[in-house]
Short mmCIF file of C-alpha atoms and ligand atoms in Angstrom, two decimals:
data_model
loop_
_atom_site.label_atom_id
_atom_site.label_comp_id
_atom_site.label_asym_id
_atom_site.label_seq_id
_atom_site.Cartn_x
_atom_site.Cartn_y
_atom_site.Cartn_z
CA MET A 1 109.18 88.38 116.53
CA ARG A 2 110.28 89.19 112.99
CA HIS A 3 113.25 91.17 111.66
CA LEU A 4 113.82 92.53 108.15
CA LEU A 5 117.41 91.70 107.23
CA ASP A 6 117.00 90.88 103.55
CA THR A 7 114.22 91.24 101.00
CA THR A 8 113.65 87.50 100.92
CA ASP A 9 112.66 87.53 104.60
CA LEU A 10 109.25 88.57 103.27
CA SER A 11 106.99 86.24 101.31
CA LEU A 12 105.28 87.56 98.19
CA GLN A 13 102.01 87.65 100.12
CA GLU A 14 103.61 89.72 102.90
CA ILE A 15 105.04 92.13 100.31
CA ASP A 16 101.57 92.45 98.77
CA GLU A 17 100.12 93.17 102.21
CA MET A 18 102.84 95.76 102.90
CA ILE A 19 102.20 97.51 99.56
CA ALA A 20 98.43 97.47 100.22
CA LEU A 21 98.97 98.98 103.67
CA ALA A 22 101.26 101.69 102.24
CA MET A 23 98.60 102.50 99.63
CA ASP A 24 95.99 102.80 102.38
CA ILE A 25 98.32 105.06 104.39
CA ILE A 26 98.73 107.31 101.32
CA GLU A 27 94.93 107.49 100.91
CA HIS A 28 93.99 107.82 104.59
CA LYS A 29 96.91 109.42 106.46
CA GLU A 30 94.73 110.56 109.37
CA LYS A 31 93.72 106.96 110.14
CA TYR A 32 97.32 106.16 111.10
CA ALA A 33 98.28 109.37 112.89
CA HIS A 34 98.22 107.75 116.37
CA TYR A 35 98.96 104.16 115.41
CA CYS A 36 102.35 104.07 117.16
CA GLN A 37 101.53 106.37 120.07
CA GLY A 38 103.86 105.54 122.95
CA LYS A 39 106.22 103.51 120.72
CA LYS A 40 109.86 104.39 120.05
CA LEU A 41 112.05 103.77 117.02
CA ALA A 42 115.85 103.73 117.49
CA THR A 43 117.85 104.73 114.43
CA LEU A 44 121.41 103.35 114.74
CA PHE A 45 123.28 104.73 111.75
CA PHE A 46 126.97 103.79 111.67
CA GLU A 47 127.17 105.06 108.07
CA PRO A 48 125.94 108.32 106.47
CA SER A 49 122.37 108.61 105.20
CA THR A 50 119.90 111.30 104.20
CA ARG A 51 116.78 109.57 102.85
CA THR A 52 116.73 106.35 104.82
CA ARG A 53 117.23 107.90 108.24
CA LEU A 54 115.02 110.93 107.63
CA SER A 55 112.23 108.88 106.07
CA PHE A 56 112.29 106.43 108.99
CA THR A 57 112.16 109.40 111.36
CA ALA A 58 109.31 111.06 109.45
CA ALA A 59 107.50 107.70 109.23
CA MET A 60 107.56 107.17 113.00
CA TYR A 61 106.51 110.78 113.71
CA GLU A 62 103.60 110.47 111.27
CA LEU A 63 102.51 107.32 113.11
CA GLY A 64 102.46 109.30 116.37
CA GLY A 65 105.59 107.62 117.77
CA HIS A 66 108.99 108.87 118.94
CA VAL A 67 112.51 108.51 117.55
CA LEU A 68 115.90 108.31 119.27
CA GLY A 69 119.33 107.26 118.06
CA PHE A 70 122.56 108.42 116.46
CA ASP A 71 123.58 109.30 112.92
CA ASP A 72 127.33 109.04 113.39
CA ALA A 73 129.13 106.03 114.84
CA GLY A 74 131.69 108.52 116.16
CA SER A 75 129.18 109.81 118.69
CA SER A 76 128.31 106.31 119.96
CA SER A 77 130.19 103.98 122.28
CA ALA A 78 131.31 102.01 119.20
CA THR A 79 134.33 104.36 119.42
CA LYS A 80 135.13 102.78 122.80
CA GLY A 81 135.01 99.32 121.29
CA GLU A 82 131.40 98.31 122.07
CA SER A 83 130.26 95.48 119.79
CA VAL A 84 127.31 95.72 117.40
CA GLU A 85 125.57 92.99 119.38
CA ASP A 86 125.83 94.93 122.66
CA THR A 87 124.87 98.24 121.02
CA VAL A 88 121.71 96.67 119.60
CA ARG A 89 120.91 94.97 122.90
CA MET A 90 121.18 98.34 124.65
CA ALA A 91 118.99 100.10 122.09
CA GLY A 92 116.37 97.41 122.65
CA CYS A 93 116.17 98.52 126.31
CA TYR A 94 115.11 102.00 125.20
CA ALA A 95 113.13 101.42 121.99
CA ASP A 96 110.45 99.09 120.57
CA ILE A 97 112.01 98.72 117.11
CA ILE A 98 115.43 99.44 115.59
CA ALA A 99 116.53 100.59 112.14
CA MET A 100 120.24 100.04 111.67
CA ARG A 101 122.73 100.95 108.94
CA HIS A 102 126.30 99.63 109.08
CA PRO A 103 129.25 99.55 106.67
CA LEU A 104 129.90 95.85 107.37
CA GLU A 105 127.90 93.21 105.48
CA GLY A 106 125.91 91.11 107.95
CA ALA A 107 126.15 93.53 110.89
CA PRO A 108 122.33 93.85 111.29
CA ARG A 109 122.09 90.04 111.31
CA VAL A 110 124.67 89.92 114.13
CA GLY A 111 122.68 92.59 115.97
CA ALA A 112 119.43 90.67 115.49
CA TYR A 113 120.90 87.53 117.08
CA ARG A 114 120.28 88.68 120.67
CA SER A 115 117.86 91.53 120.06
CA ALA A 116 114.65 91.71 122.09
CA VAL A 117 113.01 93.98 119.50
CA PRO A 118 112.61 93.86 115.69
CA ILE A 119 115.71 94.90 113.69
CA ILE A 120 115.41 96.51 110.30
CA ASN A 121 118.46 96.42 108.02
CA ALA A 122 118.73 99.99 106.70
CA GLY A 123 121.70 99.02 104.51
CA ASP A 124 124.72 96.80 105.31
CA GLY A 125 127.87 97.47 103.29
CA GLY A 126 127.58 96.28 99.69
CA HIS A 127 125.17 93.49 100.67
CA ALA A 128 121.52 94.53 100.93
CA HIS A 129 119.13 97.42 101.46
CA PRO A 130 115.70 95.81 101.85
CA THR A 131 113.77 98.94 102.83
CA GLN A 132 115.04 100.63 99.66
CA THR A 133 113.71 97.62 97.78
CA LEU A 134 110.30 97.97 99.41
CA THR A 135 110.43 101.64 98.40
CA ASP A 136 111.29 100.60 94.84
CA LEU A 137 108.50 98.02 94.77
CA LEU A 138 105.93 100.55 95.94
CA THR A 139 107.15 102.95 93.25
CA ILE A 140 106.97 100.29 90.52
CA TYR A 141 103.50 99.26 91.71
CA ARG A 142 102.21 102.85 91.76
CA GLU A 143 103.61 103.51 88.28
CA LYS A 144 102.93 100.19 86.56
CA GLY A 145 100.13 98.62 88.59
CA THR A 146 101.90 95.24 88.44
CA PHE A 147 105.24 93.53 89.03
CA ASP A 148 104.78 91.00 86.20
CA ASN A 149 105.90 91.18 82.56
CA LEU A 150 108.36 94.06 83.07
CA THR A 151 111.75 94.68 81.48
CA ILE A 152 113.98 96.41 84.00
CA GLY A 153 117.28 98.08 83.11
CA LEU A 154 119.72 98.35 86.02
CA CYS A 155 122.51 100.75 85.18
CA GLY A 156 125.75 101.84 86.87
CA ASP A 157 127.64 100.22 89.72
CA LEU A 158 125.99 96.82 89.84
CA LYS A 159 128.91 95.31 91.75
CA PHE A 160 128.80 97.40 94.92
CA GLY A 161 125.26 98.77 94.58
CA ARG A 162 123.36 96.97 97.35
CA THR A 163 120.02 98.41 96.20
CA VAL A 164 120.46 96.60 92.88
CA HIS A 165 121.18 93.26 94.56
CA SER A 166 118.10 93.55 96.75
CA LEU A 167 115.87 94.66 93.86
CA ILE A 168 116.95 91.74 91.65
CA LYS A 169 116.22 89.32 94.50
CA ALA A 170 112.76 90.82 94.92
CA MET A 171 111.73 91.24 91.27
CA CYS A 172 112.93 87.85 90.04
CA ARG A 173 110.16 86.25 92.11
CA TYR A 174 107.51 87.73 89.80
CA LYS A 175 106.27 86.43 86.44
CA ASN A 176 108.12 87.03 83.19
CA VAL A 177 110.47 89.74 84.51
CA ARG A 178 113.52 90.46 82.35
CA PHE A 179 116.68 92.32 83.39
CA ALA A 180 119.16 94.35 81.35
CA LEU A 181 122.30 94.62 83.49
CA ILE A 182 124.03 97.73 82.14
CA ALA A 183 127.56 98.18 83.48
CA PRO A 184 131.22 98.00 82.51
CA LYS A 185 132.56 94.43 82.95
CA GLU A 186 134.41 95.39 86.17
CA LEU A 187 131.19 96.70 87.76
CA GLN A 188 128.81 93.90 86.76
CA VAL A 189 126.73 92.13 89.41
CA PRO A 190 128.64 89.76 91.72
CA ASP A 191 128.77 86.14 90.54
CA TYR A 192 126.42 84.98 93.30
CA ILE A 193 123.63 87.18 91.93
CA ILE A 194 123.90 85.27 88.64
CA SER A 195 124.41 81.77 90.08
CA ASP A 196 122.22 81.90 93.21
CA VAL A 197 119.51 84.39 92.23
CA LEU A 198 119.03 84.93 88.49
CA GLU A 199 119.78 81.45 87.14
CA PRO A 200 117.59 79.53 89.64
CA SER A 201 114.72 81.99 89.09
CA GLY A 202 114.63 81.36 85.35
CA CYS A 203 114.44 85.14 84.72
CA LYS A 204 115.87 86.28 81.42
CA TYR A 205 118.80 88.68 81.73
CA ALA A 206 121.40 90.29 79.48
CA GLN A 207 124.68 91.89 80.52
CA VAL A 208 125.39 94.91 78.32
CA GLU A 209 127.79 97.84 78.41
CA THR A 210 125.63 100.67 77.06
CA MET A 211 122.13 101.83 77.87
CA GLU A 212 121.51 102.79 74.24
CA ALA A 213 121.54 99.09 73.31
CA VAL A 214 118.45 98.33 75.38
CA MET A 215 116.66 101.65 75.91
CA PRO A 216 113.63 100.97 73.61
CA ASP A 217 112.83 97.71 75.45
CA LEU A 218 112.77 99.10 78.98
CA ASP A 219 109.70 99.57 81.17
CA VAL A 220 111.83 100.68 84.12
CA LEU A 221 115.31 102.24 84.04
CA TYR A 222 116.98 102.09 87.46
CA MET A 223 120.08 104.29 87.54
CA THR A 224 122.66 103.95 90.32
CA ARG A 225 125.62 105.89 91.64
CA ILE A 226 129.18 104.62 91.32
CA GLN A 227 129.83 103.71 94.98
CA ARG A 228 133.02 105.67 95.61
CA GLU A 229 133.26 104.62 99.27
CA ARG A 230 133.46 100.92 98.39
CA PHE A 231 136.33 101.08 95.87
CA PHE A 232 139.73 99.86 96.98
CA SER A 233 141.52 102.81 95.34
CA GLU A 234 140.62 106.32 94.21
CA GLU A 235 142.21 105.49 90.84
CA GLU A 236 139.70 102.67 90.27
CA TYR A 237 136.81 104.98 91.20
CA LEU A 238 138.00 107.74 88.85
CA LYS A 239 138.19 105.21 86.00
CA HIS A 240 134.45 104.53 86.32
CA LYS A 241 133.03 107.66 87.88
CA ASP A 242 131.18 109.04 84.86
CA ALA A 243 130.61 105.72 83.12
CA PHE A 244 126.90 106.45 82.59
CA ILE A 245 125.14 109.77 82.43
CA LEU A 246 121.47 109.71 81.52
CA ASP A 247 120.42 112.89 79.75
CA LYS A 248 117.41 113.95 77.69
CA LYS A 249 119.08 112.98 74.41
CA LYS A 250 119.56 109.37 75.48
CA LEU A 251 115.82 109.05 76.07
CA TRP A 252 114.90 109.79 72.44
CA ASN A 253 113.83 106.19 71.71
CA ALA A 254 112.63 105.24 75.21
CA LYS A 255 109.02 104.18 75.84
CA GLN A 256 106.57 106.97 76.60
CA ASP A 257 105.62 105.19 79.83
CA LEU A 258 109.18 104.38 80.92
CA THR A 259 109.68 104.80 84.69
CA ILE A 260 113.07 106.33 85.54
CA MET A 261 114.20 105.50 89.05
CA HIS A 262 117.29 106.10 91.20
CA PRO A 263 117.67 105.27 94.91
CA LEU A 264 119.58 108.58 95.30
CA PRO A 265 121.87 110.26 96.14
CA ARG A 266 122.85 110.96 92.54
CA VAL A 267 126.21 112.39 91.61
CA ASN A 268 126.38 112.71 87.80
CA GLU A 269 124.36 109.70 86.66
CA ILE A 270 121.22 111.65 85.77
CA SER A 271 121.52 115.05 84.21
CA THR A 272 119.22 117.62 85.84
CA ASP A 273 117.61 118.18 82.41
CA VAL A 274 115.82 114.86 82.95
CA ASP A 275 114.21 116.00 86.23
CA ASP A 276 111.27 117.70 84.50
CA ASP A 277 110.54 114.73 82.27
CA PRO A 278 107.23 113.18 83.44
CA ARG A 279 108.96 109.78 83.36
CA ALA A 280 111.45 110.84 86.06
CA LYS A 281 110.15 109.30 89.30
CA TYR A 282 113.17 109.38 91.61
CA PHE A 283 111.87 112.12 93.89
CA VAL A 284 108.44 110.46 94.13
CA GLN A 285 110.38 107.27 94.87
CA ALA A 286 112.06 108.97 97.86
CA LEU A 287 108.63 110.08 99.13
CA ASN A 288 107.32 106.53 98.72
CA GLY A 289 110.13 105.51 101.07
CA LYS A 290 108.35 107.24 103.94
CA TYR A 291 105.03 105.50 103.28
CA ILE A 292 106.47 102.01 102.92
CA ARG A 293 108.56 102.48 106.09
CA MET A 294 105.36 103.47 107.93
CA ALA A 295 103.81 100.23 106.70
CA LEU A 296 106.90 98.23 107.67
CA ILE A 297 107.03 99.64 111.21
CA ILE A 298 103.33 98.78 111.70
CA LYS A 299 103.74 95.25 110.33
CA LEU A 300 106.87 94.41 112.36
CA LEU A 301 105.31 95.71 115.57
CA GLU A 302 102.12 93.73 114.83
CA TRP A 303 104.01 90.54 113.97
CA GLY A 304 106.00 90.96 117.19
CA GLY A 305 102.76 91.20 119.19
CA MET A 306 103.72 94.73 120.21
CA MET A 307 100.58 96.49 118.93
N1 CP B 1 118.73 105.63 99.05
C1 CP B 1 119.43 105.75 100.20
O1 CP B 1 119.71 104.76 100.89
O2 CP B 1 119.78 107.03 100.50
P1 CP B 1 120.58 107.47 101.79
O3 CP B 1 121.96 106.82 101.70
O4 CP B 1 120.62 108.96 101.76
O5 CP B 1 119.85 106.93 102.99
#
């Protein structure tokens, strides 16, 4: 049985297979309409979500399966003191696969320890969000046709933004990928991303404080929200809250085939005047999330011998 706890749980070949399956699902939706008939997905969301939970739900319905779960820890027995491990073990009695979001880093790994069914990390604190990364990879692949030779600008809260950490881990495994890490010094990527991920990979990267400095070089611009819920004080959050706002004017010298991405939700980071720009792909990206989660559910059930 396999879980998906971090992006690096998947080999490059498995990611390729997942992307190929998602592409086939997009082309031939009807072929997969009964693929998960009789199967159940449990969504255990201890932290708020719109896209991740709804796209998992839509994914399982479109595969002909069923969904159960909770979207608020307050309505679960966690309020009575039940551990993550026991909650996951229980959900495994009622479902064939589990997608779990939790505010504590490592909680899905703890849950996976005794789980009888595959666990998918749907976001754990500031650590990782591997299904967002698969979503991002599918988007990059559909827009660029490759993962190699790309310059990717990551902009905003690179310290607490788990989607950024997971995307760097995934993209630095491809050839000749370069990163522009655009953030104020206080919100730059954690040291371990530099020492354990970027440096060993040999990927080129630059840490800069404005997007204007790198805009003409970028193939992908990945905007992120300042993660208010992870700051230690409201004062700190307010200091950074509007650090970066992408608007039409800032795109004047960007490439014509730039891909603008954002895991969403956005607050102020992308002005709505960018939404109609053909380079804005963040809503397509959210749709891609459904297709890649369909592919992931199929693969994990297959790898677990449950299909
Ligand atoms: N991108 C993302 O994880 O969105 P939600 O928090 O709405 O699930």
